[in-house]
């Protein structure tokens, strides 16, 4: 019932703690099917210690304790997770550094809810849509001759094929390339300039309609692919 999300902040920061890759884990509540089966809770969450304890299911088994940078239980709030795990990384990106946040775990554990959430309900917005408002909120505070160019792209990795979720030709398979000046990139991946959080949200909606989904035993509407939503920010000084 848990999934992990990794925070990677590639920067040279004054605080050495900000330079490390961090790992957080979030445990979701029982779903309706599990509750109907009277499923037993075998995991306890200890946010103050940053640990999760897996309790013994059989006599003679030993408890197992796992420690992470952050742990979140079933009652955790979307905005709290954003503020604790994502806000510093987005701030760093606005300063010109690279940052990455990604989630992984078994299907049905809540990865999509953590990363995207329910975008139409403010308190249920996930990390990605919360970053939209954060980015343009910070940009609006910058005055003078400084301007920003914000671009987004959205791709899907499905059965080891890469597709552009914002392309009119979803059958076209893209290739990963590498150049000395830009590093690793996806050839022919579309990027769109955006001027507001609303623009970003509309683009994400378009991309989500093109994602590969399917039913599994764990999730009736599972995202059957990996998706990467990339935001590129350039600071322009005239």
PDB file of C-alpha atoms in Angstrom:
ATOM      1  CA  UNK A   1       0.000   0.000   0.000  1.00  0.00           C
ATOM      2  CA  UNK A   2       2.991   2.301  -0.206  1.00  0.00           C
ATOM      3  CA  UNK A   3       4.964   4.012  -2.923  1.00  0.00           C
ATOM      4  CA  UNK A   4       8.196   5.944  -2.955  1.00  0.00           C
ATOM      5  CA  UNK A   5       9.053   9.287  -4.444  1.00  0.00           C
ATOM      6  CA  UNK A   6      12.597  10.440  -5.018  1.00  0.00           C
ATOM      7  CA  UNK A   7      13.776  14.017  -4.769  1.00  0.00           C
ATOM      8  CA  UNK A   8      16.945  14.824  -6.662  1.00  0.00           C
ATOM      9  CA  UNK A   9      18.311  18.338  -6.419  1.00  0.00           C
ATOM     10  CA  UNK A  10      21.355  18.804  -8.660  1.00  0.00           C
ATOM     11  CA  UNK A  11      22.878  21.967  -7.272  1.00  0.00           C
ATOM     12  CA  UNK A  12      25.805  23.342  -5.301  1.00  0.00           C
ATOM     13  CA  UNK A  13      23.972  24.702  -2.281  1.00  0.00           C
ATOM     14  CA  UNK A  14      25.191  26.473   0.838  1.00  0.00           C
ATOM     15  CA  UNK A  15      23.375  23.822   2.855  1.00  0.00           C
ATOM     16  CA  UNK A  16      24.996  20.421   2.097  1.00  0.00           C
ATOM     17  CA  UNK A  17      21.715  18.717   3.010  1.00  0.00           C
ATOM     18  CA  UNK A  18      20.113  20.247  -0.106  1.00  0.00           C
ATOM     19  CA  UNK A  19      22.613  18.505  -2.400  1.00  0.00           C
ATOM     20  CA  UNK A  20      21.573  14.944  -1.624  1.00  0.00           C
ATOM     21  CA  UNK A  21      19.078  12.622  -3.243  1.00  0.00           C
ATOM     22  CA  UNK A  22      16.267  12.081  -0.753  1.00  0.00           C
ATOM     23  CA  UNK A  23      13.727   9.291  -0.518  1.00  0.00           C
ATOM     24  CA  UNK A  24      10.213   9.623   0.919  1.00  0.00           C
ATOM     25  CA  UNK A  25       7.538   6.964   1.295  1.00  0.00           C
ATOM     26  CA  UNK A  26       3.772   7.424   1.466  1.00  0.00           C
ATOM     27  CA  UNK A  27       1.274   4.791   2.624  1.00  0.00           C
ATOM     28  CA  UNK A  28      -2.279   5.125   1.371  1.00  0.00           C
ATOM     29  CA  UNK A  29      -5.414   4.161   3.327  1.00  0.00           C
ATOM     30  CA  UNK A  30      -7.238   0.915   2.691  1.00  0.00           C
ATOM     31  CA  UNK A  31      -9.329   1.044  -0.459  1.00  0.00           C
ATOM     32  CA  UNK A  32     -12.972  -0.062  -0.593  1.00  0.00           C
ATOM     33  CA  UNK A  33     -12.166  -3.600  -1.708  1.00  0.00           C
ATOM     34  CA  UNK A  34      -9.578  -4.083   1.048  1.00  0.00           C
ATOM     35  CA  UNK A  35     -11.931  -2.673   3.666  1.00  0.00           C
ATOM     36  CA  UNK A  36     -14.725  -5.010   2.495  1.00  0.00           C
ATOM     37  CA  UNK A  37     -12.327  -7.942   2.923  1.00  0.00           C
ATOM     38  CA  UNK A  38     -11.534  -6.792   6.473  1.00  0.00           C
ATOM     39  CA  UNK A  39      -7.892  -6.506   5.479  1.00  0.00           C
ATOM     40  CA  UNK A  40      -5.497  -6.079   8.376  1.00  0.00           C
ATOM     41  CA  UNK A  41      -3.170  -3.116   8.800  1.00  0.00           C
ATOM     42  CA  UNK A  42       0.363  -4.485   9.184  1.00  0.00           C
ATOM     43  CA  UNK A  43       2.301  -1.245   8.744  1.00  0.00           C
ATOM     44  CA  UNK A  44       2.745   1.542  11.286  1.00  0.00           C
ATOM     45  CA  UNK A  45       4.014   4.989  10.331  1.00  0.00           C
ATOM     46  CA  UNK A  46       6.331   7.096  12.504  1.00  0.00           C
ATOM     47  CA  UNK A  47       6.817  10.494  10.813  1.00  0.00           C
ATOM     48  CA  UNK A  48       8.786  11.944  13.741  1.00  0.00           C
ATOM     49  CA  UNK A  49      11.361   9.166  13.341  1.00  0.00           C
ATOM     50  CA  UNK A  50      11.158   8.972   9.552  1.00  0.00           C
ATOM     51  CA  UNK A  51      10.446   5.261   9.821  1.00  0.00           C
ATOM     52  CA  UNK A  52       7.948   2.574   8.875  1.00  0.00           C
ATOM     53  CA  UNK A  53       7.512  -0.666  10.802  1.00  0.00           C
ATOM     54  CA  UNK A  54       6.272  -3.803   9.063  1.00  0.00           C
ATOM     55  CA  UNK A  55       4.665  -5.934  11.738  1.00  0.00           C
ATOM     56  CA  UNK A  56       4.979  -9.697  11.880  1.00  0.00           C
ATOM     57  CA  UNK A  57       2.091 -11.572  10.253  1.00  0.00           C
ATOM     58  CA  UNK A  58       2.973 -14.979  11.667  1.00  0.00           C
ATOM     59  CA  UNK A  59       4.148 -16.135  15.056  1.00  0.00           C
ATOM     60  CA  UNK A  60       7.912 -16.292  15.055  1.00  0.00           C
ATOM     61  CA  UNK A  61       8.342 -13.616  12.382  1.00  0.00           C
ATOM     62  CA  UNK A  62      10.250 -10.499  13.348  1.00  0.00           C
ATOM     63  CA  UNK A  63       9.184  -6.914  12.823  1.00  0.00           C
ATOM     64  CA  UNK A  64      11.077  -5.004  10.165  1.00  0.00           C
ATOM     65  CA  UNK A  65      11.867  -1.323  10.414  1.00  0.00           C
ATOM     66  CA  UNK A  66      12.729   0.897   7.442  1.00  0.00           C
ATOM     67  CA  UNK A  67      14.009   4.459   7.697  1.00  0.00           C
ATOM     68  CA  UNK A  68      13.639   7.197   5.047  1.00  0.00           C
ATOM     69  CA  UNK A  69      14.168  10.928   4.769  1.00  0.00           C
ATOM     70  CA  UNK A  70      10.406  11.453   5.096  1.00  0.00           C
ATOM     71  CA  UNK A  71       7.431   9.169   5.698  1.00  0.00           C
ATOM     72  CA  UNK A  72       3.753   9.999   5.259  1.00  0.00           C
ATOM     73  CA  UNK A  73       0.772   8.057   6.534  1.00  0.00           C
ATOM     74  CA  UNK A  74      -2.770   7.586   5.191  1.00  0.00           C
ATOM     75  CA  UNK A  75      -3.924  10.938   6.647  1.00  0.00           C
ATOM     76  CA  UNK A  76      -1.167  12.979   4.996  1.00  0.00           C
ATOM     77  CA  UNK A  77      -2.197  16.115   3.085  1.00  0.00           C
ATOM     78  CA  UNK A  78      -1.216  16.876  -0.495  1.00  0.00           C
ATOM     79  CA  UNK A  79       0.024  20.391   0.282  1.00  0.00           C
ATOM     80  CA  UNK A  80       2.125  19.176   3.231  1.00  0.00           C
ATOM     81  CA  UNK A  81       3.849  16.690   0.967  1.00  0.00           C
ATOM     82  CA  UNK A  82       4.503  19.420  -1.592  1.00  0.00           C
ATOM     83  CA  UNK A  83       5.917  21.828   0.972  1.00  0.00           C
ATOM     84  CA  UNK A  84       8.153  19.222   2.587  1.00  0.00           C
ATOM     85  CA  UNK A  85       9.344  17.341  -0.478  1.00  0.00           C
ATOM     86  CA  UNK A  86       9.003  19.570  -3.537  1.00  0.00           C
ATOM     87  CA  UNK A  87       9.041  23.270  -2.682  1.00  0.00           C
ATOM     88  CA  UNK A  88      12.824  23.557  -2.210  1.00  0.00           C
ATOM     89  CA  UNK A  89      13.471  21.775  -5.487  1.00  0.00           C
ATOM     90  CA  UNK A  90      11.169  24.085  -7.436  1.00  0.00           C
ATOM     91  CA  UNK A  91      12.826  27.089  -5.778  1.00  0.00           C
ATOM     92  CA  UNK A  92      16.195  25.755  -6.936  1.00  0.00           C
ATOM     93  CA  UNK A  93      14.937  25.316 -10.498  1.00  0.00           C
ATOM     94  CA  UNK A  94      13.848  28.966 -10.472  1.00  0.00           C
ATOM     95  CA  UNK A  95      17.421  29.805  -9.495  1.00  0.00           C
ATOM     96  CA  UNK A  96      18.789  27.941 -12.510  1.00  0.00           C
ATOM     97  CA  UNK A  97      19.527  24.461 -11.166  1.00  0.00           C
ATOM     98  CA  UNK A  98      18.198  21.078 -12.272  1.00  0.00           C
ATOM     99  CA  UNK A  99      15.705  19.223 -10.109  1.00  0.00           C
ATOM    100  CA  UNK A 100      13.804  15.941 -10.401  1.00  0.00           C
ATOM    101  CA  UNK A 101      10.945  14.363  -8.468  1.00  0.00           C
ATOM    102  CA  UNK A 102       9.681  10.931  -9.449  1.00  0.00           C
ATOM    103  CA  UNK A 103       7.443   8.300  -7.893  1.00  0.00           C
ATOM    104  CA  UNK A 104       7.602   4.526  -8.163  1.00  0.00           C
ATOM    105  CA  UNK A 105       5.869   1.564  -6.605  1.00  0.00           C
ATOM    106  CA  UNK A 106       3.388  -1.222  -7.267  1.00  0.00           C
ATOM    107  CA  UNK A 107       0.259  -0.451  -9.275  1.00  0.00           C
ATOM    108  CA  UNK A 108      -2.588   0.825  -7.128  1.00  0.00           C
ATOM    109  CA  UNK A 109      -0.399   2.335  -4.411  1.00  0.00           C
ATOM    110  CA  UNK A 110      -1.236   5.961  -5.176  1.00  0.00           C
ATOM    111  CA  UNK A 111       1.639   7.244  -7.318  1.00  0.00           C
ATOM    112  CA  UNK A 112      -0.643   9.154  -9.685  1.00  0.00           C
ATOM    113  CA  UNK A 113      -2.539  10.682  -6.759  1.00  0.00           C
ATOM    114  CA  UNK A 114       0.692  11.918  -5.163  1.00  0.00           C
ATOM    115  CA  UNK A 115       2.133  13.335  -8.377  1.00  0.00           C
ATOM    116  CA  UNK A 116      -1.044  14.623 -10.049  1.00  0.00           C
ATOM    117  CA  UNK A 117      -3.911  14.237  -7.606  1.00  0.00           C
ATOM    118  CA  UNK A 118      -7.328  15.696  -8.448  1.00  0.00           C
ATOM    119  CA  UNK A 119      -6.491  18.921 -10.247  1.00  0.00           C
ATOM    120  CA  UNK A 120     -10.032  20.347 -10.003  1.00  0.00           C
ATOM    121  CA  UNK A 121      -9.994  20.237  -6.178  1.00  0.00           C
ATOM    122  CA  UNK A 122      -7.367  22.563  -4.619  1.00  0.00           C
ATOM    123  CA  UNK A 123      -6.689  20.474  -1.499  1.00  0.00           C
ATOM    124  CA  UNK A 124      -6.270  17.316  -3.593  1.00  0.00           C
ATOM    125  CA  UNK A 125      -3.833  18.705  -6.155  1.00  0.00           C
ATOM    126  CA  UNK A 126      -0.632  16.689  -6.395  1.00  0.00           C
ATOM    127  CA  UNK A 127       2.996  17.720  -6.678  1.00  0.00           C
ATOM    128  CA  UNK A 128       2.955  18.601 -10.395  1.00  0.00           C
ATOM    129  CA  UNK A 129      -0.095  20.929 -10.434  1.00  0.00           C
ATOM    130  CA  UNK A 130       0.991  22.516  -7.149  1.00  0.00           C
ATOM    131  CA  UNK A 131       4.286  23.376  -8.820  1.00  0.00           C
ATOM    132  CA  UNK A 132       2.414  25.291 -11.555  1.00  0.00           C
ATOM    133  CA  UNK A 133       1.051  27.892  -9.147  1.00  0.00           C
ATOM    134  CA  UNK A 134       4.336  27.978  -7.222  1.00  0.00           C
ATOM    135  CA  UNK A 135       6.385  28.728 -10.357  1.00  0.00           C
ATOM    136  CA  UNK A 136       4.227  31.529 -11.687  1.00  0.00           C
ATOM    137  CA  UNK A 137       3.683  32.929  -8.202  1.00  0.00           C
ATOM    138  CA  UNK A 138       7.436  33.359  -7.808  1.00  0.00           C
ATOM    139  CA  UNK A 139       7.851  34.723 -11.331  1.00  0.00           C
ATOM    140  CA  UNK A 140       5.213  37.402 -10.622  1.00  0.00           C
ATOM    141  CA  UNK A 141       7.346  38.702  -7.741  1.00  0.00           C
ATOM    142  CA  UNK A 142      10.363  39.387  -9.938  1.00  0.00           C
ATOM    143  CA  UNK A 143      10.456  42.921 -11.288  1.00  0.00           C
ATOM    144  CA  UNK A 144      12.837  45.026 -13.290  1.00  0.00           C
ATOM    145  CA  UNK A 145      14.169  43.903 -16.635  1.00  0.00           C
ATOM    146  CA  UNK A 146      14.013  40.179 -15.798  1.00  0.00           C
ATOM    147  CA  UNK A 147      11.688  38.006 -17.858  1.00  0.00           C
ATOM    148  CA  UNK A 148      11.120  34.270 -17.876  1.00  0.00           C
ATOM    149  CA  UNK A 149      10.555  31.777 -20.661  1.00  0.00           C
ATOM    150  CA  UNK A 150       8.704  28.701 -19.397  1.00  0.00           C
ATOM    151  CA  UNK A 151       8.273  25.642 -21.614  1.00  0.00           C
ATOM    152  CA  UNK A 152       6.778  22.221 -20.961  1.00  0.00           C
ATOM    153  CA  UNK A 153       6.919  18.786 -22.544  1.00  0.00           C
ATOM    154  CA  UNK A 154       5.108  15.551 -21.712  1.00  0.00           C
ATOM    155  CA  UNK A 155       6.226  12.087 -22.784  1.00  0.00           C
ATOM    156  CA  UNK A 156       5.219   8.501 -22.128  1.00  0.00           C
ATOM    157  CA  UNK A 157       7.352   5.366 -21.887  1.00  0.00           C
ATOM    158  CA  UNK A 158       5.218   2.325 -22.659  1.00  0.00           C
ATOM    159  CA  UNK A 159       6.564  -1.144 -23.488  1.00  0.00           C
ATOM    160  CA  UNK A 160      10.014   0.473 -23.853  1.00  0.00           C
ATOM    161  CA  UNK A 161       8.729   2.865 -26.550  1.00  0.00           C
ATOM    162  CA  UNK A 162       8.824   6.640 -26.069  1.00  0.00           C
ATOM    163  CA  UNK A 163       5.854   8.673 -27.318  1.00  0.00           C
ATOM    164  CA  UNK A 164       5.142  12.397 -27.260  1.00  0.00           C
ATOM    165  CA  UNK A 165       1.866  12.873 -25.393  1.00  0.00           C
ATOM    166  CA  UNK A 166       1.502  16.338 -26.949  1.00  0.00           C
ATOM    167  CA  UNK A 167       1.992  15.192 -30.537  1.00  0.00           C
ATOM    168  CA  UNK A 168      -0.748  14.734 -33.111  1.00  0.00           C
ATOM    169  CA  UNK A 169       0.972  11.504 -34.177  1.00  0.00           C
ATOM    170  CA  UNK A 170       0.898   9.215 -31.146  1.00  0.00           C
ATOM    171  CA  UNK A 171       2.185   6.289 -33.203  1.00  0.00           C
ATOM    172  CA  UNK A 172       5.544   7.936 -33.793  1.00  0.00           C
ATOM    173  CA  UNK A 173       8.286   6.437 -31.615  1.00  0.00           C
ATOM    174  CA  UNK A 174      10.929   8.832 -30.365  1.00  0.00           C
ATOM    175  CA  UNK A 175      14.605   8.209 -29.715  1.00  0.00           C
ATOM    176  CA  UNK A 176      16.884   9.168 -26.842  1.00  0.00           C
ATOM    177  CA  UNK A 177      19.964  11.029 -28.050  1.00  0.00           C
ATOM    178  CA  UNK A 178      22.966  12.711 -26.469  1.00  0.00           C
ATOM    179  CA  UNK A 179      24.884  15.835 -27.415  1.00  0.00           C
ATOM    180  CA  UNK A 180      27.893  17.442 -25.708  1.00  0.00           C
ATOM    181  CA  UNK A 181      26.126  20.814 -25.401  1.00  0.00           C
ATOM    182  CA  UNK A 182      22.733  19.657 -24.049  1.00  0.00           C
ATOM    183  CA  UNK A 183      23.409  16.166 -22.688  1.00  0.00           C
ATOM    184  CA  UNK A 184      20.724  13.471 -22.940  1.00  0.00           C
ATOM    185  CA  UNK A 185      17.528  14.508 -24.736  1.00  0.00           C
ATOM    186  CA  UNK A 186      14.569  13.054 -26.654  1.00  0.00           C
ATOM    187  CA  UNK A 187      14.743  13.867 -30.349  1.00  0.00           C
ATOM    188  CA  UNK A 188      11.640  15.554 -31.881  1.00  0.00           C
ATOM    189  CA  UNK A 189       9.896  15.935 -28.510  1.00  0.00           C
ATOM    190  CA  UNK A 190       7.549  18.933 -28.629  1.00  0.00           C
ATOM    191  CA  UNK A 191       7.961  21.782 -26.167  1.00  0.00           C
ATOM    192  CA  UNK A 192       5.261  24.390 -25.648  1.00  0.00           C
ATOM    193  CA  UNK A 193       5.709  27.864 -24.168  1.00  0.00           C
ATOM    194  CA  UNK A 194       3.308  28.690 -21.346  1.00  0.00           C
ATOM    195  CA  UNK A 195       2.436  31.978 -19.684  1.00  0.00           C
ATOM    196  CA  UNK A 196       0.369  30.846 -16.720  1.00  0.00           C
ATOM    197  CA  UNK A 197      -0.438  27.956 -14.415  1.00  0.00           C
ATOM    198  CA  UNK A 198      -3.691  27.564 -16.340  1.00  0.00           C
ATOM    199  CA  UNK A 199      -1.727  27.037 -19.584  1.00  0.00           C
ATOM    200  CA  UNK A 200       0.268  24.264 -17.919  1.00  0.00           C
ATOM    201  CA  UNK A 201      -2.876  22.621 -16.603  1.00  0.00           C
ATOM    202  CA  UNK A 202      -4.498  22.634 -20.053  1.00  0.00           C
ATOM    203  CA  UNK A 203      -1.424  21.029 -21.599  1.00  0.00           C
ATOM    204  CA  UNK A 204      -1.370  18.339 -18.923  1.00  0.00           C
ATOM    205  CA  UNK A 205      -5.042  17.596 -19.630  1.00  0.00           C
ATOM    206  CA  UNK A 206      -4.287  17.156 -23.326  1.00  0.00           C
ATOM    207  CA  UNK A 207      -1.403  14.803 -22.577  1.00  0.00           C
ATOM    208  CA  UNK A 208      -3.379  12.738 -20.080  1.00  0.00           C
ATOM    209  CA  UNK A 209      -6.016  11.998 -22.716  1.00  0.00           C
ATOM    210  CA  UNK A 210      -3.316  10.285 -24.770  1.00  0.00           C
ATOM    211  CA  UNK A 211      -1.900   8.135 -21.972  1.00  0.00           C
ATOM    212  CA  UNK A 212      -2.114   4.344 -22.066  1.00  0.00           C
ATOM    213  CA  UNK A 213      -4.418   3.024 -19.347  1.00  0.00           C
ATOM    214  CA  UNK A 214      -5.830  -0.375 -18.520  1.00  0.00           C
ATOM    215  CA  UNK A 215      -7.436  -2.415 -15.791  1.00  0.00           C
ATOM    216  CA  UNK A 216      -5.448  -4.520 -13.334  1.00  0.00           C
ATOM    217  CA  UNK A 217      -6.440  -6.536 -10.276  1.00  0.00           C
ATOM    218  CA  UNK A 218      -5.007  -3.751  -8.110  1.00  0.00           C
ATOM    219  CA  UNK A 219      -6.389  -0.776 -10.013  1.00  0.00           C
ATOM    220  CA  UNK A 220      -9.407  -0.588 -12.333  1.00  0.00           C
ATOM    221  CA  UNK A 221      -7.997   2.468 -14.157  1.00  0.00           C
ATOM    222  CA  UNK A 222      -4.247   2.005 -13.939  1.00  0.00           C
ATOM    223  CA  UNK A 223      -1.717   4.147 -15.783  1.00  0.00           C
ATOM    224  CA  UNK A 224      -0.033   1.416 -17.801  1.00  0.00           C
ATOM    225  CA  UNK A 225       3.016   3.509 -18.580  1.00  0.00           C
ATOM    226  CA  UNK A 226       5.645   5.818 -17.175  1.00  0.00           C
ATOM    227  CA  UNK A 227       5.129   9.521 -17.831  1.00  0.00           C
ATOM    228  CA  UNK A 228       7.568  12.430 -17.565  1.00  0.00           C
ATOM    229  CA  UNK A 229       6.307  16.003 -17.353  1.00  0.00           C
ATOM    230  CA  UNK A 230       9.240  18.385 -17.855  1.00  0.00           C
ATOM    231  CA  UNK A 231       9.238  22.104 -17.083  1.00  0.00           C
ATOM    232  CA  UNK A 232      12.091  24.193 -18.490  1.00  0.00           C
ATOM    233  CA  UNK A 233      12.589  27.694 -17.107  1.00  0.00           C
ATOM    234  CA  UNK A 234      14.902  30.284 -18.639  1.00  0.00           C
ATOM    235  CA  UNK A 235      15.630  33.617 -17.007  1.00  0.00           C
ATOM    236  CA  UNK A 236      16.035  36.405 -19.573  1.00  0.00           C
ATOM    237  CA  UNK A 237      17.730  39.647 -18.531  1.00  0.00           C
ATOM    238  CA  UNK A 238      17.441  42.528 -20.996  1.00  0.00           C
TER     239      UNK A 238
END
